[in-house]
Coordinates of C-alpha atoms and ligand atoms in Angstrom, one line a residue:
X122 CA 11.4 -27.6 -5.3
X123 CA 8.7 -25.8 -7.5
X124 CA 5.4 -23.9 -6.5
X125 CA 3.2 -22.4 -8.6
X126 CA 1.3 -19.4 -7.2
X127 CA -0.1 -16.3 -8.9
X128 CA 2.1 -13.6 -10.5
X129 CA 0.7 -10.2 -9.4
X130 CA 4.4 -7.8 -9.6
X131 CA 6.1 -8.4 -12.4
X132 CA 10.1 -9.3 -12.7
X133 CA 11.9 -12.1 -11.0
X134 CA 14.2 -12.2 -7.5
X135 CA 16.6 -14.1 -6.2
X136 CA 17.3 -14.3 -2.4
X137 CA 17.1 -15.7 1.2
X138 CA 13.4 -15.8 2.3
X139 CA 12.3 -14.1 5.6
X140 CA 9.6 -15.9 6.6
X141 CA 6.9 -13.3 9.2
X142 CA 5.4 -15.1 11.2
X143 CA 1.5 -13.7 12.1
X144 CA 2.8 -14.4 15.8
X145 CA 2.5 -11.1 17.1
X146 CA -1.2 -10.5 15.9
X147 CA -2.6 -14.1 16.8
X148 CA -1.5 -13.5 21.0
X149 CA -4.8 -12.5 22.7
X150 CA -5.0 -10.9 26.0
X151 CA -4.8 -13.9 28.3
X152 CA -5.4 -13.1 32.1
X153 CA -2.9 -13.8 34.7
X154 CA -2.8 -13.9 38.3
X155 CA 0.6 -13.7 39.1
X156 CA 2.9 -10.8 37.6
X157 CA 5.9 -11.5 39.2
X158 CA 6.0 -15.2 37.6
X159 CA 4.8 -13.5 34.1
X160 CA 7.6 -10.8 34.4
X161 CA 9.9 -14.1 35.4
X162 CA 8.9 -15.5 31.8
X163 CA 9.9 -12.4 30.2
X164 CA 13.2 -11.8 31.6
X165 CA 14.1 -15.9 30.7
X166 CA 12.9 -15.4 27.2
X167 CA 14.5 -12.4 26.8
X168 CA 18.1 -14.0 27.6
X169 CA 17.2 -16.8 25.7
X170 CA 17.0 -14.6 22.7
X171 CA 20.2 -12.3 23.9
X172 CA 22.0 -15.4 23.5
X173 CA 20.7 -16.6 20.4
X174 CA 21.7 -13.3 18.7
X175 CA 25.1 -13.0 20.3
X176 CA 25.7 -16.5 18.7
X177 CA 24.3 -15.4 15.3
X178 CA 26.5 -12.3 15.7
X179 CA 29.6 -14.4 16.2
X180 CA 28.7 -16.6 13.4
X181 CA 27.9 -13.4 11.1
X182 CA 31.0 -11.3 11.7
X183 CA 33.3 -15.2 11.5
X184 CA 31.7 -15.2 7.9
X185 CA 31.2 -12.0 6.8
X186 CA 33.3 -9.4 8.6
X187 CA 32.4 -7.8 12.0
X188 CA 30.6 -4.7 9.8
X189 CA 28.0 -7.4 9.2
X190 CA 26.9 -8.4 12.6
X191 CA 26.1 -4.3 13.8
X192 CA 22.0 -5.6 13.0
X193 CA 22.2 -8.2 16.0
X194 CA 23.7 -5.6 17.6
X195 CA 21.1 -3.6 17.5
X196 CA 18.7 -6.2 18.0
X197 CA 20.3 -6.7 21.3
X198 CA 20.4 -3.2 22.1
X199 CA 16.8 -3.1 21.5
X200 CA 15.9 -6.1 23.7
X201 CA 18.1 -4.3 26.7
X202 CA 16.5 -1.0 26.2
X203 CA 14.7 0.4 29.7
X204 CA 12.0 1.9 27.4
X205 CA 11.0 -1.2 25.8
X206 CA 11.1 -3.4 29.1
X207 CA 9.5 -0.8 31.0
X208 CA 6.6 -0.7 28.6
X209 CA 6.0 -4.7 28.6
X210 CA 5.9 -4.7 32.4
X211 CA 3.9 -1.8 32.6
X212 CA 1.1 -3.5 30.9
X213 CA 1.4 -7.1 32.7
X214 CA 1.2 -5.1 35.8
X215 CA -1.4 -2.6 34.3
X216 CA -4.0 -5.0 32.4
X217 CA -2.9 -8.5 34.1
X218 CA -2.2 -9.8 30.8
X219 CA 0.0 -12.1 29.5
X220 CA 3.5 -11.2 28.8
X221 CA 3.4 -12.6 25.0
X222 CA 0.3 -9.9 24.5
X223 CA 2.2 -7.3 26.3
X224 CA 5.4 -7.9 23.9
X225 CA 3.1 -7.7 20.9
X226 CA 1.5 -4.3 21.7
X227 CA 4.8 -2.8 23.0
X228 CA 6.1 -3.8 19.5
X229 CA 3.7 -2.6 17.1
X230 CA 3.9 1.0 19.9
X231 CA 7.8 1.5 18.8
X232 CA 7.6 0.3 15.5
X233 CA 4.8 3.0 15.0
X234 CA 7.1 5.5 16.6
X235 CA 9.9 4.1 15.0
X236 CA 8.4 4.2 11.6
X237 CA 7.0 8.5 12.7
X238 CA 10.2 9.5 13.0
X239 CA 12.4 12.3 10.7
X240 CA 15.5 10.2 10.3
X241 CA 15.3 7.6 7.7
X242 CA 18.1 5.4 10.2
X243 CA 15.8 5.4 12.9
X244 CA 12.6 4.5 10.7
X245 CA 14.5 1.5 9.5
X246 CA 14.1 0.0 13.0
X247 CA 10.3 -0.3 12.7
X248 CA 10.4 -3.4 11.4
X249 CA 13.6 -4.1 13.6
X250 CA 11.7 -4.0 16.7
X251 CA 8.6 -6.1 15.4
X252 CA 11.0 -8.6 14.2
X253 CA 13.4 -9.2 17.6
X254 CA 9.7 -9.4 19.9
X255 CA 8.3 -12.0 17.5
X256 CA 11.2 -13.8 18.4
X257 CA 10.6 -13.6 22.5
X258 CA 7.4 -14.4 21.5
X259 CA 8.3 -17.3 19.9
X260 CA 10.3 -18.5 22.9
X261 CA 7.6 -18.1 25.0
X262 CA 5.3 -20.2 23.0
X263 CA 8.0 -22.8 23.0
X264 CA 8.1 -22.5 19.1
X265 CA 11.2 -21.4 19.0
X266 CA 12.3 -21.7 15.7
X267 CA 16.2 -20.2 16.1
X268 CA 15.1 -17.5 12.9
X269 CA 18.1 -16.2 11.3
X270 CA 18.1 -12.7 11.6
X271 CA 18.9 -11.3 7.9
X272 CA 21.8 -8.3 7.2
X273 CA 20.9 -8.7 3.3
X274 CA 18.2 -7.4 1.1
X275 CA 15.7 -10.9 1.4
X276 CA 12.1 -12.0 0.0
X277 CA 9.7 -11.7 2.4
X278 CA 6.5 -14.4 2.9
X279 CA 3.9 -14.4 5.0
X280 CA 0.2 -15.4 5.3
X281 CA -0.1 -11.6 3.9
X282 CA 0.9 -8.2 4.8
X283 CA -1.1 -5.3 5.9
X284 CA -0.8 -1.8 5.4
X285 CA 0.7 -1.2 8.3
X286 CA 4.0 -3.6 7.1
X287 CA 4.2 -2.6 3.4
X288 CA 4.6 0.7 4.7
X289 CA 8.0 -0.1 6.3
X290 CA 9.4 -1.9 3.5
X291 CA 12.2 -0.5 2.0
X292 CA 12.8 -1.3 -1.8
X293 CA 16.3 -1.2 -1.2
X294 CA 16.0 -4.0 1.5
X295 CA 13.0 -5.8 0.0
X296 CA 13.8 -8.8 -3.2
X297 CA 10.1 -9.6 -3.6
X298 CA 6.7 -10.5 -1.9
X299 CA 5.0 -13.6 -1.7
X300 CA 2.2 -15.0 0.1
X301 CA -0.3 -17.5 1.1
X302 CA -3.0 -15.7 0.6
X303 CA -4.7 -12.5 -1.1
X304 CA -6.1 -12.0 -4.4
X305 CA -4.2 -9.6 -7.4
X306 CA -6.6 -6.3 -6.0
X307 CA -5.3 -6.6 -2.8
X308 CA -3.7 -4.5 -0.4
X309 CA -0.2 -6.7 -1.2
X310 CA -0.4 -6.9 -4.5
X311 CA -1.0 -3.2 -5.3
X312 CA 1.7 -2.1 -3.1
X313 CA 4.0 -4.4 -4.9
X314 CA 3.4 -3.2 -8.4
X315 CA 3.5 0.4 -6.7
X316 CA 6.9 -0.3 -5.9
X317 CA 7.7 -2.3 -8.7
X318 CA 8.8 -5.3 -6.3
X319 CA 8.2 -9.0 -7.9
X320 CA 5.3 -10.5 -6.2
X321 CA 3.6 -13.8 -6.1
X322 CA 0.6 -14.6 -3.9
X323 CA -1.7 -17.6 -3.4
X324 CA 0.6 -20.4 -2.4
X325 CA -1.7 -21.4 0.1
X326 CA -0.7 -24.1 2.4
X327 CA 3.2 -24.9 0.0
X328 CA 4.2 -22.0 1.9
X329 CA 5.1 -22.1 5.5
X330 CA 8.1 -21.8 8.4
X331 CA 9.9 -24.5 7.1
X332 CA 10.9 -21.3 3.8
X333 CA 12.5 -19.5 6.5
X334 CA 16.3 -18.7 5.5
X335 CA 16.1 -21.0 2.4
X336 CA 17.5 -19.6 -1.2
X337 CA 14.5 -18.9 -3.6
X338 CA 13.7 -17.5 -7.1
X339 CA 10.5 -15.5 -7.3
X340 CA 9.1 -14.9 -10.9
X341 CA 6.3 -12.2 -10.4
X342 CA 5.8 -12.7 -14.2
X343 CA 4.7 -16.1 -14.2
X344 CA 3.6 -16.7 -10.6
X345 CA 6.4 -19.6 -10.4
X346 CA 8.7 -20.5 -7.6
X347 CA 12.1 -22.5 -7.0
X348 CA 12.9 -22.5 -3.5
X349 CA 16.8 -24.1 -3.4
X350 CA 17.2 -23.7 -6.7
X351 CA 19.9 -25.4 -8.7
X352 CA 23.1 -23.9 -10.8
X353 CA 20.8 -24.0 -13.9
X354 CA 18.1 -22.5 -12.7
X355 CA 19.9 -19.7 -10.9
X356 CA 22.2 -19.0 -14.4
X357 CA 18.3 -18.6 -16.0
X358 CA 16.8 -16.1 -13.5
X359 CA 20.6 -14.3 -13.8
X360 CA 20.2 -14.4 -17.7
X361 CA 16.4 -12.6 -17.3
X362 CA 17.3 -10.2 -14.7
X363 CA 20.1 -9.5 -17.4
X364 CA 17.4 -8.6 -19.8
X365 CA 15.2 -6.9 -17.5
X366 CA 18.2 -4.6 -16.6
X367 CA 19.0 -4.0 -20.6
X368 CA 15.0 -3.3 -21.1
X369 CA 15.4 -0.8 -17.8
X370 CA 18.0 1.3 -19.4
X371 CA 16.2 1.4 -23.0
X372 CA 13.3 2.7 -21.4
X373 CA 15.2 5.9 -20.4
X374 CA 14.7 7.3 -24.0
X375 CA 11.0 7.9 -23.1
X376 CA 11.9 10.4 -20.0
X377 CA 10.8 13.5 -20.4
X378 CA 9.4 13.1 -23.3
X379 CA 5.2 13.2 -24.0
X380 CA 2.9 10.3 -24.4
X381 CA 1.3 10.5 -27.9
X382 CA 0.8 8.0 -30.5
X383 CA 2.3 8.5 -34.1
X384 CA -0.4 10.1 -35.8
X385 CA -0.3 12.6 -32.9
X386 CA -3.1 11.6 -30.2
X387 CA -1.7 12.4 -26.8
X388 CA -3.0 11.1 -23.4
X389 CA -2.0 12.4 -20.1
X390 CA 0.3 9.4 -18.3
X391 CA -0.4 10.1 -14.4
X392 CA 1.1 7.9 -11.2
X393 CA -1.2 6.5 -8.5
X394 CA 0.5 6.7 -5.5
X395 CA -0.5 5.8 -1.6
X396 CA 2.0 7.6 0.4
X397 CA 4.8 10.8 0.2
X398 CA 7.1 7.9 -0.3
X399 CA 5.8 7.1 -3.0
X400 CA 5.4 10.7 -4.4
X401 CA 9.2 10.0 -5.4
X402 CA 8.1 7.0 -6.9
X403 CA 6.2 9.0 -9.3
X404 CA 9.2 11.5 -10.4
X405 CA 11.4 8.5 -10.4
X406 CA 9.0 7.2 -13.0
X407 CA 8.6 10.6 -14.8
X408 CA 5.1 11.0 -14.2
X409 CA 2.8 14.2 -15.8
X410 CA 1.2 14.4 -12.6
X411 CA -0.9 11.5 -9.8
X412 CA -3.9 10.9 -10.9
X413 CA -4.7 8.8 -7.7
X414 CA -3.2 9.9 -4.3
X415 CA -4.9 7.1 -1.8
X416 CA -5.4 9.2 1.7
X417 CA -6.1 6.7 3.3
X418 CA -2.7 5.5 4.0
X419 CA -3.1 8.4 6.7
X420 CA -5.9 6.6 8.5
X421 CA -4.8 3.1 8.1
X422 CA -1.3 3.6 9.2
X423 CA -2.9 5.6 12.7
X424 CA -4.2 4.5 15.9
X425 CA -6.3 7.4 15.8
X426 CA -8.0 10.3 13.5
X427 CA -5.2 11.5 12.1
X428 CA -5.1 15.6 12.8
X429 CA -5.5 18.2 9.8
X430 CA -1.8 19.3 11.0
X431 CA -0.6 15.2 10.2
X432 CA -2.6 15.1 6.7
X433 CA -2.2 19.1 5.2
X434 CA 1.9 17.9 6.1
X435 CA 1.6 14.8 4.3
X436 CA -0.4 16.4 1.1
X437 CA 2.1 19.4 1.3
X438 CA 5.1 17.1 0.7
X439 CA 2.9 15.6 -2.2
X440 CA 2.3 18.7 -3.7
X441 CA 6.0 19.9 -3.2
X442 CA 7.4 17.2 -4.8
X443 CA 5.5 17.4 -7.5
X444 CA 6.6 20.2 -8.5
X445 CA 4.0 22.3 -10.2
X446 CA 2.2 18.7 -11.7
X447 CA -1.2 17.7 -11.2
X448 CA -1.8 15.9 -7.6
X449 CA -5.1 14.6 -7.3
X450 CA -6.2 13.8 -4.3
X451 CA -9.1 11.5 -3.4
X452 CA -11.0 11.9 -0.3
X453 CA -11.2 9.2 2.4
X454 CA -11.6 5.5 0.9
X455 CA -12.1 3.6 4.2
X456 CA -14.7 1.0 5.1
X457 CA -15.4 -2.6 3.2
X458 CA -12.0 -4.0 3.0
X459 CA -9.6 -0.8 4.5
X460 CA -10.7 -0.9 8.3
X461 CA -9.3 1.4 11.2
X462 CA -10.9 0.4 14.4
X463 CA -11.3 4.2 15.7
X464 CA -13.8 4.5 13.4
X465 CA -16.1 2.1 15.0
X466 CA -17.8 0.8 11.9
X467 CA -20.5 -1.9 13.3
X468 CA -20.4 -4.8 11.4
X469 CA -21.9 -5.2 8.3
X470 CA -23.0 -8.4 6.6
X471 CA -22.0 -6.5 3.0
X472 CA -19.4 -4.3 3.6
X473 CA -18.6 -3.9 0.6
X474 CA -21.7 -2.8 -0.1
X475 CA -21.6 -0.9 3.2
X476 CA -20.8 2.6 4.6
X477 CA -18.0 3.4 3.2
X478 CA -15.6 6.3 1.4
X479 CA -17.7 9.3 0.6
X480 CA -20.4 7.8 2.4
X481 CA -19.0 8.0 5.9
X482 CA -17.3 11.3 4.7
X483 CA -20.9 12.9 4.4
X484 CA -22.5 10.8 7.6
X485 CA -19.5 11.9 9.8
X486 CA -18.8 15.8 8.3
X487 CA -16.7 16.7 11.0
X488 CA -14.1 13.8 9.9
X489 CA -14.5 14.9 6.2
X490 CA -14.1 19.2 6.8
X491 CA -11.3 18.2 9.1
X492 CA -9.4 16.6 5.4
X493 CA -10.7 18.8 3.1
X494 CA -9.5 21.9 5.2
X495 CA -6.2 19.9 5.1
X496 CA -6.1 19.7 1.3
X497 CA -7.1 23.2 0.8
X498 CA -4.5 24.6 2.7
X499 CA -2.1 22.4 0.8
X500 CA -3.4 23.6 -2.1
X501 CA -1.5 26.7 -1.8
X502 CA 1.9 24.6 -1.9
X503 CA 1.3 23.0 -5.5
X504 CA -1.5 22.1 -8.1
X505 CA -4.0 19.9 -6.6
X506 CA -7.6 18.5 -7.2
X507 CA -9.9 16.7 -5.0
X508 CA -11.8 14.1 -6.1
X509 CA -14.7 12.1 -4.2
X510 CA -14.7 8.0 -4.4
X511 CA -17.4 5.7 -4.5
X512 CA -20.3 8.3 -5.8
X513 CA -23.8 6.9 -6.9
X514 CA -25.8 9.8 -6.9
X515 CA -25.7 13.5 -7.7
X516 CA -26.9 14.7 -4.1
X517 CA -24.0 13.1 -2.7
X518 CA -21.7 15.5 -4.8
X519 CA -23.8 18.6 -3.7
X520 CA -23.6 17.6 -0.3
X521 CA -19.7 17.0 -0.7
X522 CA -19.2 20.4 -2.6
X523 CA -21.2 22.3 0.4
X524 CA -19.2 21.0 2.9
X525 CA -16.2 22.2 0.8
X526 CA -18.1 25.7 0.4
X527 CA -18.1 26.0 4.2
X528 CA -14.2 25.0 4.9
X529 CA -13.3 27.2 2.0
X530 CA -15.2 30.4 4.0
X531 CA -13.6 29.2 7.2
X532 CA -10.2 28.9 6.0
X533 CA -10.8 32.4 4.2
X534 CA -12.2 33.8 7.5
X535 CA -9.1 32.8 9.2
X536 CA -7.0 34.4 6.8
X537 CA -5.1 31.0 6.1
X538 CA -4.1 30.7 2.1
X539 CA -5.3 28.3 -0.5
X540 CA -6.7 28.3 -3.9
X541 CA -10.1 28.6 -4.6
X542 CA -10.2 27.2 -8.1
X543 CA -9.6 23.7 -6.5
X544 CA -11.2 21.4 -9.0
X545 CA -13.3 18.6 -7.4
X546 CA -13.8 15.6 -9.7
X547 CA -15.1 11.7 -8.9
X548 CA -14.4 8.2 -9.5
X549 CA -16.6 6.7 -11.8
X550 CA -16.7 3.4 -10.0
X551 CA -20.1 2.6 -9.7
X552 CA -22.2 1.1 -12.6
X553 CA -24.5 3.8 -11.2
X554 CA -22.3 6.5 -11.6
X555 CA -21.6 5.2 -15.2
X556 CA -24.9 5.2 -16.2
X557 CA -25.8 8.8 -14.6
X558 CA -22.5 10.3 -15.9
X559 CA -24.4 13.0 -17.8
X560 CA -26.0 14.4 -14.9
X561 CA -22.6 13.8 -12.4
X562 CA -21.0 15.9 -15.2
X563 CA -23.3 19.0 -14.2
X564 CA -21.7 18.7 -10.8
X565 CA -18.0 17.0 -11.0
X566 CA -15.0 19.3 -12.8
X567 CA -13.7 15.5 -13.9
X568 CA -13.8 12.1 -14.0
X569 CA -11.4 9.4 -12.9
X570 CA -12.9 5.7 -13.9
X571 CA -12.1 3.6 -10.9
X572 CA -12.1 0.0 -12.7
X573 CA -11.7 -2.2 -9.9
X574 CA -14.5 -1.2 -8.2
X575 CA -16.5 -0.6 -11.3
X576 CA -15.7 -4.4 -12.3
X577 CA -16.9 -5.8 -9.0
X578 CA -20.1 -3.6 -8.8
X579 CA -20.8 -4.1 -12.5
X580 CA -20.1 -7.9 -12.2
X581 CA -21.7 -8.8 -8.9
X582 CA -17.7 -9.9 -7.9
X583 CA -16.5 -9.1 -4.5
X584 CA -12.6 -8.2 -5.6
X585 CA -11.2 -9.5 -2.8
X586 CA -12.6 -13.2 -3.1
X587 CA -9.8 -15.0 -4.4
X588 CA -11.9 -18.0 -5.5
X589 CA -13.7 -15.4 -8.3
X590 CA -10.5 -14.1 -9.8
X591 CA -11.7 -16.1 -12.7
X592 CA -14.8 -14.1 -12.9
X593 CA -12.6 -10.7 -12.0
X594 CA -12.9 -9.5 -15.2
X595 CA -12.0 -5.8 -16.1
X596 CA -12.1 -6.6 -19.7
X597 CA -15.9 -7.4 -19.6
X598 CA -18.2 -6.3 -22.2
X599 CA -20.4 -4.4 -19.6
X600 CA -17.3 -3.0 -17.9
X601 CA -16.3 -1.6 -21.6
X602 CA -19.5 0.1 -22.4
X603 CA -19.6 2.0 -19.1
X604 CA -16.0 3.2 -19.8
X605 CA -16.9 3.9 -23.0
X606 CA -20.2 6.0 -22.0
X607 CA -18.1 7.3 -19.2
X608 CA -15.9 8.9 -22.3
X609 CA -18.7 10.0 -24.2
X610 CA -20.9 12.0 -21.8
X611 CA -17.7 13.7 -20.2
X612 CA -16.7 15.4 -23.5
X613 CA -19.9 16.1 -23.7
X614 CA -19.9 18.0 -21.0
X615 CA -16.7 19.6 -21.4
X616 CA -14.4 18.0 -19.1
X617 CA -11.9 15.5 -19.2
X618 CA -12.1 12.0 -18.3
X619 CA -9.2 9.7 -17.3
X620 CA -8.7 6.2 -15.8
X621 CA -7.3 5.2 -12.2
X622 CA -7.7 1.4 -12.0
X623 CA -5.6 -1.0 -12.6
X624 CA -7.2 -1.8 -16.1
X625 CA -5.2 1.8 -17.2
X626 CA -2.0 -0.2 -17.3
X627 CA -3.2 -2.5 -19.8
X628 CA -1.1 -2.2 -22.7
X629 CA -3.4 -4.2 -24.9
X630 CA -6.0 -1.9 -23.9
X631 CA -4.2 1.4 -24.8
X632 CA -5.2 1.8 -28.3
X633 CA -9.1 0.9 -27.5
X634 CA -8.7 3.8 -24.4
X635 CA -7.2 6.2 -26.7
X636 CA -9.8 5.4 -29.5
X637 CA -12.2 6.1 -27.1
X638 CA -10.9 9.4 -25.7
X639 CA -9.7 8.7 -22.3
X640 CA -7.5 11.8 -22.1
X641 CA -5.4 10.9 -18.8
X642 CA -4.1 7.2 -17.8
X643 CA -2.9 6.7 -14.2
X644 CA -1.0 3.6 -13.4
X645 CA 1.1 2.5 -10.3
X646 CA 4.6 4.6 -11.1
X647 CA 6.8 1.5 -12.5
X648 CA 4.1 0.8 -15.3
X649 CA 4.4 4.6 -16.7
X650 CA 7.9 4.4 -19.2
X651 CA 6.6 0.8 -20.5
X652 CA 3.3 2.2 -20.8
X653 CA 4.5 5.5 -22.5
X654 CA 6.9 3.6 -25.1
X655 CA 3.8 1.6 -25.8
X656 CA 1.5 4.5 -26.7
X657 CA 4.3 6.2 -28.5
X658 CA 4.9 3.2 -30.9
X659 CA 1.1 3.2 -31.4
Ligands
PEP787 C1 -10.7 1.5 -8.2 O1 -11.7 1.1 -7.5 O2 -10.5 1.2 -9.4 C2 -9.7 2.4 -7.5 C3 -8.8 3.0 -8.3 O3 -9.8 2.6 -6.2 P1 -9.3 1.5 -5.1 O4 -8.6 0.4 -5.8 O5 -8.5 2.2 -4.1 O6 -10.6 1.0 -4.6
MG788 MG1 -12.2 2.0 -5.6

């Protein structure tokens, strides 16, 4: 059978499809009366499930070997651990809840544990624990769908995926992404070309349970998928993952080497990255430096503020694994679609248009100092630069660049190390700050031309609306000409000007970029060789 959805992650998979359910965010809090009967539920599901493993085990180890059934193992293991039951029953008795609720908050608890810990075995079971309680879940719904629990690398679908689940996906375990939903800016899709897994989104209502454990091609290229495909269709997908191998291994003449065209122009090809993990990403890839390191990962992925200890760790690592290259770090990004409910952002009829990034950053100072004393003091581990998001108006720098005046004397007061000479740069992504980009060049050391946002600002387009993708379009006329200004009025202030949106990694733009002087490109890590043996054949 073929769907046709939306390509958003190039390249084309072939695998089993794992099929998350949205079960464990849709429970709500129901009230109970009696506990005992709710903890009797949880103990019958739970041997309902212990059973269904132990069968899957015997079935996995009869065809594969016994070294194949240790995950069901440990999925059963996990359903007998003390800590775990002790946890759900704790909050039936607690809050009077429902057992089903109380399963789905003890689940996302570990897996955030889980996912916090040093050892990489031990993180792998975030998404271990999620998985075995959406099956009690399921058995207490009474949609119990006997899931096949997965020892193999598989394609995962869903409605769509949130931060919180890209962030335990493993390249090594994860074939490709598809999705009902989501539009090619979102969350999903930029993770997936991040990682350079094939992706697919908007299948709407084609996709569904019934996927669950079926064989499927995914081609992230062309948006099409086979789901139980035939002998001549899997020989083709073999036959272009043949290719796309071949065109891999060509592309590892252009490591190490610099991005200039053949008359000589060079630009500066720079990762954008949204986690340490993906800080190897970017030396995988050979990047000159990150020209986008999204913090807010840090606040997304936490139930609460995250401390300056948690974030100067996580920009340390950055910075170390960089190695002496460029790591630019932009400030807080939260608010319009990115929410963390700590915050306690009231609702806004336009968030997009609402408090958000820099905005909160200079209406909540104490949040903001508490990051930029975190990036200053990483700033004596490596080379890093700070850049501000969302700016509109000059004030808003100067108010930025005060509050990093005053954690620069603190830090100095307390004797702790960093480097003064931090430059602190802003996305241009705002047809405001396009316009006024001679007078933000008074203030900002550089400029990094945030094209998704400047696309929907400049063309009244909210980038998450899936229904406008048509009218999405970076490659406007009006988008151009403030890029182009952009350019112009940053040379002519002396400092350099580079691009951080996913229009950067357009090759057909490259020559137009170059010809307009855009000195630094920074594109999610797997687009940096293609792009770099594009420019070099210029
Ligand atoms: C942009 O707006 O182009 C950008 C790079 O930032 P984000 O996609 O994180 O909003
Ligand atoms: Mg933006």
């Amino acid at each position: 059978m073929e769907f046709q959805g939306r390509g958003v992650s190039k390249g084309v998979a072939v695998g089993k499809v794992r099929y998350i359910s949205q079960v464990l965010d849709e429970v709500t809090a129901r009230p109970i009366e009696d506990v005992q009967k709710e903890l009797a539920r949880f103990e019958s599901a739970r041997a309902v499930a212990a059973t269904q493993l132990g069968e899957l085990a015997v079935a996995a180890a009869a065809k594969l070997g016994k070294e194949n059934s240790l995950l069901f193992e440990v999925y059963q293991m996990m359903l007998e651990d003390l800590d775990y039951r002790e946890a759900v029953e704790l909050k039936v008795r607690g809050g009077k809840v429902c057992v089903e609720y109380a399963v789905s908050e003890t689940a996302k608890e570990f897996s955030r544990a889980f996912a916090e810990m040093d050892n990489e075995y031990m993180q792998a079971r975030a998404a271990d624990v999620l998985d075995v309680s959406r099956r009690v879940i399921e058995i207490l719904l009474g949609k119990d769908p006997q899931k096949a629990v997965f020892d193999e690398p598989v394609i995962l679908a869903a409605h769509d995926f949130v931060p919180s689940e890209t962030a335990q996906m493993e390249r090594t375990t994860t074939l490709a992404l598809v999705t009902e939903g989501g539009s090619a800016n979102s969350h999903t899709a930029i993770f997936a070309r991040t990682m350079g897994i094939p992706a697919v989104i908007g299948l709407e209502s084609a996709l569904d349970e019934s996927w669950d454990g079926k064989q499927c091609i995914v081609d992230g290229e062309t948006g099409r998928i086979v789901l139980e495909p035939t002998r001549e269709q899997l020989d083709e997908v073999l036959e272009k993952q043949r290719k796309q191998t071949e065109y891999a291994r060509m592309l590892n003449a252009y490591r190490g080497r610099e991005t200039a065209t053949r008359s000589g122009k060079k630009v500066q090809l720079f990762a954008n990255i949204g986690s340490v993990k993906d800080a190897e990403l970017a030396m995988e890839n050979d990047a000159e430096g990150v020209g986008l390191f999204r913090s807010e990962f840090l606040y997304l992925e936490s139930k609460d503020y995250p401390s300056e200890e948690t974030q100067f760790e996580a920009y340390r690592a950055v910075a170390e694994k960089l190695d002496g290259r460029m790591v630019v770090i932009r400030t807080l990004d939260i608010g319009a679609d990115k929410q963390a409910d700590y915050f306690k952002l009231s609702p806004e009829e336009n968030p997009a248009l609402g408090l958000r990034a820099l905005r909160i950053c200079l209406k909540r100072p104490e949040v903001f100092k508490t990051q930029l004393r975190a990036i200053y003091r990483a700033s004596a581990h490596g080379k890093i630069s700070i850049m501000l998001p969302m700016v509109t108006s000059l004030w808003e720098i100067q108010a930025a660049k005060k509050l990093a005046r005053e954690v620069r004397a603190e830090l100095t007061e307390k004797g702790l190390a960093f480097d003064g000479s931090v430059p602190i740069g802003i996305m241009i992504e705002t047809p405001a700050a396009a316009v006024i980009s001679d007078i933000l060049a008074k203030e900002a050391d550089f400029f990094s031309l945030g094209t998704n946002d400047l696309t929907q600002y400049t063309l009244a387009v909210d980038r998450q609306n899936q229904s406008l993708d048509d009218f999405c379009d970076p490659h406007h006329e009006a988008v151009l000409r403030l890029i182009r200004r952009t350019a112009e009025t940053a040379h002519a202030a002396g400092i350099w000007v580079g691009i951080c949106g996913e229009l950067g990694a357009d090759e057909s733009m490259a020559e137009r970029f170059l010809e307009m002087g855009i000195d630094e490109l920074s594109v999610t890590p797997p687009a940096i060789l293609p792009l770099r043996k594009h420019i070099c054949e210029l």
